[in-house]
Amino acid sequence: MAAALPDRCLRHRHGADRIGELPDDLLHQILHRVASTPAAVRTGVLSRRWRRLWADLTELRLDSVLAPVPGIGTVDGALDACCVPTVTRLSVSLDHLPPWGSGLSADRVAPWLRFASRRVAGDLCILLPPAAAGGAVVVEEDLRLPVCERVTEITLWLGYRFRLRMPAAGTFAALTFVNIRDARMDSRELEQFVSCGCPRLEELAVRLPPFLAESVVCIRSESLRRLDYHIKNTRRLEVAAPSLERLSMSNADRAYITAPELGEVAWEDDSFNPLRHQFTETGRRLRRLVLTLSSTTAELLQRFYNVDQLIVDILIPHGGDGYKSFLENVDMLPCCDVLVVQSTSTSHCSIPSLLHLLRSSTGVKK
């Protein structure tokens, strides 16, 4: 990097370090604009004074944006060298590592979470590679998430390595956004975390391995505005969220949603039963409804009279009986302004089913 700059750009004629003479605030602004923390470290070749400046940065971005990509030792070294009392962003992306021999045990990852608990006042993001390839069995270790009172956003994609254990007490007072994937959780700990530990939570996305046993999950939140829930082995899901506007869900055998402000629904299940899946205190109009439309999900369309944008992926089993069942069950669409139709069916029924949808819909403008 330094070799590309002429000597006259770096020093005066008498050898003075021109870059080193810049004020600290300006140097920090320059380093903040570098793509990642490892890249900021490498700017130390420009000037002796720059060699430790990166340790004063309030954003630690340990990801694979630039080569060489970081490893576990890079993360440990950066956190140990960090000199500032408050970090506004900690981003660790190791999803480039191979699943085997990566050394990502709970003992190695837990200190990163403790660092976040003490120092981060802003975003925390940790992305790990899958624990194994080819369906190999993985022994899940307990990984404990400490209370992070000043963290505002948490993203944890843990590669099916851990059982993520939530704190038994304490409040994530500033937390507004949570996205957790690929880590097993206890249903009671999850509902305690959301309902009692996050008073300002607005967005929650959980896409996790199945619960170890069939579970009942109750989520109660005054602040929650968006919920993405996808956990198998959920026997019953209860949601009471007066501010909830967007819902995406699957894998709940029974679901009872109380959400008077609900405006967008993405139904990712392959069936809908109005006796087992109920929306209470929710009106008959949606801004957006997304679903895989089949004979087993058609009853969801009858729950809403008006949908501004209806997005359906047609799924018809092969054979004449499947097509006949589709026609019988999908006999009326809600009134919608925009209708978007896709088809995963490769049978000869695709075009006739599309025409059937158009005949069943009213008020379509686009």
XYZ file of C-alpha atoms in Angstrom, residues 19 34 47 64 100 134-135 145 160 162 176 185 202 225 253 267-270 282 291 307 315 322 329 340:
26
model
C 1.056 11.591 7.411
C -11.332 1.379 5.702
C 3.637 5.616 9.260
C -13.846 -11.428 5.121
C -13.811 -29.206 10.178
C -22.189 -34.164 4.906
C -24.703 -34.594 7.716
C -25.214 -15.182 26.154
C -25.457 -25.636 14.418
C -24.173 -24.694 20.214
C -34.276 -3.425 19.415
C -32.546 -22.997 22.238
C -38.932 -4.289 17.761
C -43.230 -4.819 15.367
C -48.724 -27.016 14.858
C -47.143 -17.929 5.673
C -44.342 -20.457 5.079
C -46.200 -23.532 6.292
C -47.575 -26.078 3.849
C -56.701 -8.656 13.470
C -47.971 -17.967 0.779
C -55.052 -7.663 0.345
C -48.123 -25.855 -5.683
C -54.256 -33.008 -7.097
C -60.408 -25.542 -2.568
C -48.019 -11.912 -8.171
